[in-house]
XYZ file of N, CA and C in Angstrom:
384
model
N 22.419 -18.684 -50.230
C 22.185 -20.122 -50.139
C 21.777 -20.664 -51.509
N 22.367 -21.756 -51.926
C 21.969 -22.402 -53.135
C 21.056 -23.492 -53.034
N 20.382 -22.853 -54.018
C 18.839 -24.538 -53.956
C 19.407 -25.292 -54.864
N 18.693 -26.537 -54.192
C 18.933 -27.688 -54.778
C 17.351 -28.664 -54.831
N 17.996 -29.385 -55.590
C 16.849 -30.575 -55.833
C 16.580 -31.487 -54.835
N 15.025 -31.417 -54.088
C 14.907 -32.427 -53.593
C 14.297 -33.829 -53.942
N 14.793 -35.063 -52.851
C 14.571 -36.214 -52.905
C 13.344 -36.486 -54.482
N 11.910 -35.726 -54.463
C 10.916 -35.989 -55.242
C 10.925 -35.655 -56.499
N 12.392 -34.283 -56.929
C 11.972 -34.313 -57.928
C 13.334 -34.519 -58.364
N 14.540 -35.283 -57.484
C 15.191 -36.400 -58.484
C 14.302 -37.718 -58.614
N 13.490 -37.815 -58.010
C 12.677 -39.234 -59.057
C 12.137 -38.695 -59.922
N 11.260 -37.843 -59.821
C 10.272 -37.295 -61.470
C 11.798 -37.104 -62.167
N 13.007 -37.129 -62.205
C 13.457 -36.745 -63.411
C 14.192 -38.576 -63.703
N 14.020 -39.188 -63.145
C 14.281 -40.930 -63.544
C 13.480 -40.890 -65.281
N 14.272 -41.545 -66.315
C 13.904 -41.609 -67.311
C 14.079 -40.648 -68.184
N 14.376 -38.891 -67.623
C 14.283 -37.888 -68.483
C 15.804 -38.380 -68.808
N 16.257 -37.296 -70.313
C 17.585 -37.840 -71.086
C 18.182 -37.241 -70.340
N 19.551 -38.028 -70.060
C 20.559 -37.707 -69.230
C 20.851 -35.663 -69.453
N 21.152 -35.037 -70.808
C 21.423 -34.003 -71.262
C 20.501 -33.324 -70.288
N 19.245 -33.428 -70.653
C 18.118 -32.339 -69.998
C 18.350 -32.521 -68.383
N 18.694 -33.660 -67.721
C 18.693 -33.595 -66.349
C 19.850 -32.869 -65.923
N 20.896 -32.681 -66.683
C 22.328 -32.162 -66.544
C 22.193 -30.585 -66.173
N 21.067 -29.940 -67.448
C 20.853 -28.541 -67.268
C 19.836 -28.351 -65.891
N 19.282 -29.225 -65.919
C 17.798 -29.042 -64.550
C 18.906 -28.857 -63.399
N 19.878 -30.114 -63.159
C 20.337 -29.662 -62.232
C 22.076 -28.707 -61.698
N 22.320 -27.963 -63.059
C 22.579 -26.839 -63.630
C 21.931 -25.881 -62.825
N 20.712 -25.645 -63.441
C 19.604 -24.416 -63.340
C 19.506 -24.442 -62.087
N 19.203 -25.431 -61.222
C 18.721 -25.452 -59.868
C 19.688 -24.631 -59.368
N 21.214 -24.658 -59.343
C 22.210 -24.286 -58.248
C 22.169 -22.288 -59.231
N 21.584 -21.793 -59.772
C 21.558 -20.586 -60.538
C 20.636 -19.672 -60.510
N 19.636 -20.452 -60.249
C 18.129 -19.394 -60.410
C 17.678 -18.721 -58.933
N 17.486 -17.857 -59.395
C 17.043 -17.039 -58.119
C 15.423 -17.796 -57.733
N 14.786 -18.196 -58.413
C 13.502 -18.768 -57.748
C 13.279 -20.391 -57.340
N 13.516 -20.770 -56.473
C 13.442 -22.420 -56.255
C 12.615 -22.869 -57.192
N 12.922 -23.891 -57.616
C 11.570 -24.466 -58.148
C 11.495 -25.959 -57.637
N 10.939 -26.988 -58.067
C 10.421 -28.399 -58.140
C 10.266 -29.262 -59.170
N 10.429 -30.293 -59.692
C 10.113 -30.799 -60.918
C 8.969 -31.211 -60.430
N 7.445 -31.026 -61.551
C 6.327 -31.388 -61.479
C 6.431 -32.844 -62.774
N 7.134 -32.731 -63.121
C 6.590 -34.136 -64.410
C 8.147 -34.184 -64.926
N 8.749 -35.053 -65.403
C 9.374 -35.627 -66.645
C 9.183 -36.903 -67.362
N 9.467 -37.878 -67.601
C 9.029 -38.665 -68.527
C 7.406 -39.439 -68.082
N 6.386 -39.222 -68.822
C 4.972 -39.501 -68.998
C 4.783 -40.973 -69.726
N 3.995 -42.086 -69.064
C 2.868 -42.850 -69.523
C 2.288 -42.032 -70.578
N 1.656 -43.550 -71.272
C 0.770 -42.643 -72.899
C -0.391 -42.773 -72.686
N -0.647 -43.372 -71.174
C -1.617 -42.577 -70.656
C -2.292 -42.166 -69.325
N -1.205 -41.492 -69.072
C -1.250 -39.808 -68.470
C -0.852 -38.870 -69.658
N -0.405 -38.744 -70.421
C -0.646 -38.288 -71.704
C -1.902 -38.257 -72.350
N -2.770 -39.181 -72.305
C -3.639 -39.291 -72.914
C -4.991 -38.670 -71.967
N -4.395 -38.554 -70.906
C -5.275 -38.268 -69.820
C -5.179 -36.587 -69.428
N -4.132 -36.083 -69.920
C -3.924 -34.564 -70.152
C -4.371 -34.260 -71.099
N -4.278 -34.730 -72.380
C -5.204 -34.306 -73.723
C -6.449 -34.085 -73.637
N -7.034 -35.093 -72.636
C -8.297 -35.315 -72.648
C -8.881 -33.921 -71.864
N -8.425 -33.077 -70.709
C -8.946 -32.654 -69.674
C -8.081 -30.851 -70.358
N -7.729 -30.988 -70.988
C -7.135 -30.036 -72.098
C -5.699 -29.510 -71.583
N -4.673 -29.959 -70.846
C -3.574 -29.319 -70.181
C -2.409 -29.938 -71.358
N -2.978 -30.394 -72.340
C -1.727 -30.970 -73.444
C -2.572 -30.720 -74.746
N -1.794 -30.752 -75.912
C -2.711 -31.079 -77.147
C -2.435 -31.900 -77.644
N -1.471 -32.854 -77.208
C -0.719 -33.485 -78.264
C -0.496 -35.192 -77.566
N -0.274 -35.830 -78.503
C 0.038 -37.372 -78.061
C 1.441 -37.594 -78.747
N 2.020 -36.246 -79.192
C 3.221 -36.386 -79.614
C 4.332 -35.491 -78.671
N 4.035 -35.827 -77.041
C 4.615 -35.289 -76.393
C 6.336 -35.127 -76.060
N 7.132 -34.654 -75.878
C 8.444 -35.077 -75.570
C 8.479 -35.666 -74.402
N 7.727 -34.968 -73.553
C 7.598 -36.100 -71.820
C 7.445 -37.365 -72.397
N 6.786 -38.206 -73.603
C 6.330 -39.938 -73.537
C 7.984 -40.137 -73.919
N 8.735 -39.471 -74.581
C 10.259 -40.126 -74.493
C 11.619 -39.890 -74.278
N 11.059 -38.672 -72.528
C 12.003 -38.462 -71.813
C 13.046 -37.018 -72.129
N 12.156 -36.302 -73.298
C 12.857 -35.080 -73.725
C 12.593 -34.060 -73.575
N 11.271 -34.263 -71.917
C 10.942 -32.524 -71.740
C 10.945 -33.231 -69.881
N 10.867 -31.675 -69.157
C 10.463 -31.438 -68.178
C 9.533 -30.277 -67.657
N 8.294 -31.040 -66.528
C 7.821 -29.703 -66.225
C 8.104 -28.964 -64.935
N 8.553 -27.791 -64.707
C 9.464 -26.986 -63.250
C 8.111 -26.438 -62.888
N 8.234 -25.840 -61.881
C 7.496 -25.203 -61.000
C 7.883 -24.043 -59.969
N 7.635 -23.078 -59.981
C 8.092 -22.405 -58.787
C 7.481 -23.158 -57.981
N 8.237 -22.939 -56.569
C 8.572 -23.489 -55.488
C 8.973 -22.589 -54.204
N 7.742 -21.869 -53.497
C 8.035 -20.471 -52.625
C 7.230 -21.079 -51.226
N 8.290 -20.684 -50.169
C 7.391 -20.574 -49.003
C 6.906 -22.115 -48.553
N 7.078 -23.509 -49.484
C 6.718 -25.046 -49.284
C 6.190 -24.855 -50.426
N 5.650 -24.533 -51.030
C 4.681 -24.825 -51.610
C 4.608 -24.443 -53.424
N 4.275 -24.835 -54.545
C 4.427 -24.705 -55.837
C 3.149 -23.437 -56.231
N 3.931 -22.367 -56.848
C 3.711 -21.469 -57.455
C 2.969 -21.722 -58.662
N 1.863 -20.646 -59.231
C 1.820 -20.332 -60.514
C 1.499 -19.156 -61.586
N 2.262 -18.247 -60.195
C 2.070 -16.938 -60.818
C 3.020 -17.173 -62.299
N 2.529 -16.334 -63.151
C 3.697 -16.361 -64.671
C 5.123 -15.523 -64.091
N 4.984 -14.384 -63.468
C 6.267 -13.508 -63.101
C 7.620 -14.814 -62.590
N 7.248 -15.645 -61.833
C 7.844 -15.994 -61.577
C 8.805 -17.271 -62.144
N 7.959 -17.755 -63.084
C 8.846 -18.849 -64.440
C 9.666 -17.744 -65.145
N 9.718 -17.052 -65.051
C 10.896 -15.985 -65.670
C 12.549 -16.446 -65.733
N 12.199 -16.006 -64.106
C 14.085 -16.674 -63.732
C 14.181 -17.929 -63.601
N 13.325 -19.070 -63.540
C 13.404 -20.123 -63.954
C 13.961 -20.667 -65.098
N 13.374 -19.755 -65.889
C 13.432 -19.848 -67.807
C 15.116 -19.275 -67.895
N 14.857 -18.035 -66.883
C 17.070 -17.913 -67.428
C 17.677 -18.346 -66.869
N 17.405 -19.079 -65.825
C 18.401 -20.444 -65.603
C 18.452 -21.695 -66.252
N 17.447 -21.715 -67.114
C 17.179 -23.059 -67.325
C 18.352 -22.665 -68.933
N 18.048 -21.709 -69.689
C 18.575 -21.087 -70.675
C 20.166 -20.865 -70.679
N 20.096 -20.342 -69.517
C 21.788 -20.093 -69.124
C 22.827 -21.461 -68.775
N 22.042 -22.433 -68.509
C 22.643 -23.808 -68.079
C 22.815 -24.312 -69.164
N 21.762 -24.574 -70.268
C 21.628 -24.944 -71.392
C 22.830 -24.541 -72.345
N 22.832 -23.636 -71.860
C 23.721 -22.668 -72.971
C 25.046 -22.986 -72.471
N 25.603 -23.127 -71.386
C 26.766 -23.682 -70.772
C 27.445 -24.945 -70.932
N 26.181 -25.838 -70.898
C 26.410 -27.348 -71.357
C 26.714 -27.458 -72.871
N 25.906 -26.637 -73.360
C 26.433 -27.275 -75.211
C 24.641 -28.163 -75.506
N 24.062 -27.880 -74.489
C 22.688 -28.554 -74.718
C 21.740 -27.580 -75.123
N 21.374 -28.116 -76.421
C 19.750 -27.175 -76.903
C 18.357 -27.359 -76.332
N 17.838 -26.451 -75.499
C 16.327 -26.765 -75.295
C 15.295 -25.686 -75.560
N 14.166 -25.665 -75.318
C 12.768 -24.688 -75.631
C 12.373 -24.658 -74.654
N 12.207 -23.554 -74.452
C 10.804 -23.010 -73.193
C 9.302 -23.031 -74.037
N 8.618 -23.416 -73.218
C 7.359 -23.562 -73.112
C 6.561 -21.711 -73.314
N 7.357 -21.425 -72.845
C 7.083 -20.039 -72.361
C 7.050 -19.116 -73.662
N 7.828 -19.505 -73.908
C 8.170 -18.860 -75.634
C 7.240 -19.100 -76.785
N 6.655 -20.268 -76.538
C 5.664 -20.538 -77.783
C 4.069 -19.341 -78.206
N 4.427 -19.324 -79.196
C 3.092 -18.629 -79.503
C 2.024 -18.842 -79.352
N 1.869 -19.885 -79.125
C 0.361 -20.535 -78.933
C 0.503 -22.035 -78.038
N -0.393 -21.736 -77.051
C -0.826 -22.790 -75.645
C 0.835 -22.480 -74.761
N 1.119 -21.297 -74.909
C 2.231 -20.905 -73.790
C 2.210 -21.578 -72.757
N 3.554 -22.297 -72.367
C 3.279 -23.438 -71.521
C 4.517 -23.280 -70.243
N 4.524 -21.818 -69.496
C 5.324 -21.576 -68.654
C 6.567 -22.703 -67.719
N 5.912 -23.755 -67.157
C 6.534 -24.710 -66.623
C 7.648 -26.071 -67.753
N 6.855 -25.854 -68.995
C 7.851 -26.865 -69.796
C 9.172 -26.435 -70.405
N 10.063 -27.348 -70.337
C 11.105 -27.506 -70.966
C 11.527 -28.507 -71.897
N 12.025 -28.242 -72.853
C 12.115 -29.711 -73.812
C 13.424 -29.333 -74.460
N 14.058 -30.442 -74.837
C 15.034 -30.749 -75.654
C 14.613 -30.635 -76.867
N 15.499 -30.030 -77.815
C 15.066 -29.414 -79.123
C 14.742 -30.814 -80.364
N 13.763 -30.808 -80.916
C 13.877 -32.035 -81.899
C 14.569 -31.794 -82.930
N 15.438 -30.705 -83.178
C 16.125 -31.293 -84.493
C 17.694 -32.139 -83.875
N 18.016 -31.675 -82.610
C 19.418 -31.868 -81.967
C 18.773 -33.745 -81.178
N 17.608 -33.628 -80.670
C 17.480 -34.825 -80.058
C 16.220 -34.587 -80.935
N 16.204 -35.885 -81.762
C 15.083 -36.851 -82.256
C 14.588 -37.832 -81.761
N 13.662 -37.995 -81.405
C 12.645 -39.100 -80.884
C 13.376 -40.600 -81.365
């Protein structure tokens, strides 16, 4: 059976760039782990309101202009946050990416404030 996106998190992706929604819903029909969209394009402040409570560092987010998303596993009803499981998330999200001709970053990958659930469109290919 293939997952798909429901009703809630084609609205959280209203506003994200057309490219990144292309791979999300790419990834969805590929990945072995359901997931959910928890966030795509952010207020500057709910931005400012994640900085504050420490789940962001930055006010130079790609969510304030529609060039990241955040996924979620999605098991059983309910949103995941074990790390094992953003895995196959991440190679679907990678493998779609890579299909489309679209560049993005895992969250997951970063060296520092590893951020399992994000995805972003690359800033040198999409500039702010």
């Amino acid at each position: 059976m293939t997952n798909h996106l429901g009703k809630r998190s084609r609205s959280r992706l209203e506003g994200v760039h057309p490219d990144l929604v292309r791979v999300v819903k790419s990834a969805i029909e590929i990945t072995t782990v359901d997931f959910t969209v928890i966030e795509g394009r952010r207020t500057k402040a709910r931005q400012r309101q994640l900085v504050k409570i420490g789940a962001s560092r930055t006010m130079r987010s790609r969510h304030l202009t529609g060039h990241a998303v955040d996924l979620a596993p999605w098991v059983d009803g309910t949103v995941r946050w074990d790390w094992p499981l953003f895995y196959p998330i991440a190679r679907a999200m990678k493998q779609a990416a890579k299909e489309l001709g679209v560049r993005i970053r895992w969250g997951g990958d970063w060296k520092r404030f590893r951020d399992g659930p994000h995805f972003q469109l690359k800033w040198k290919h999409y500039p702010a």
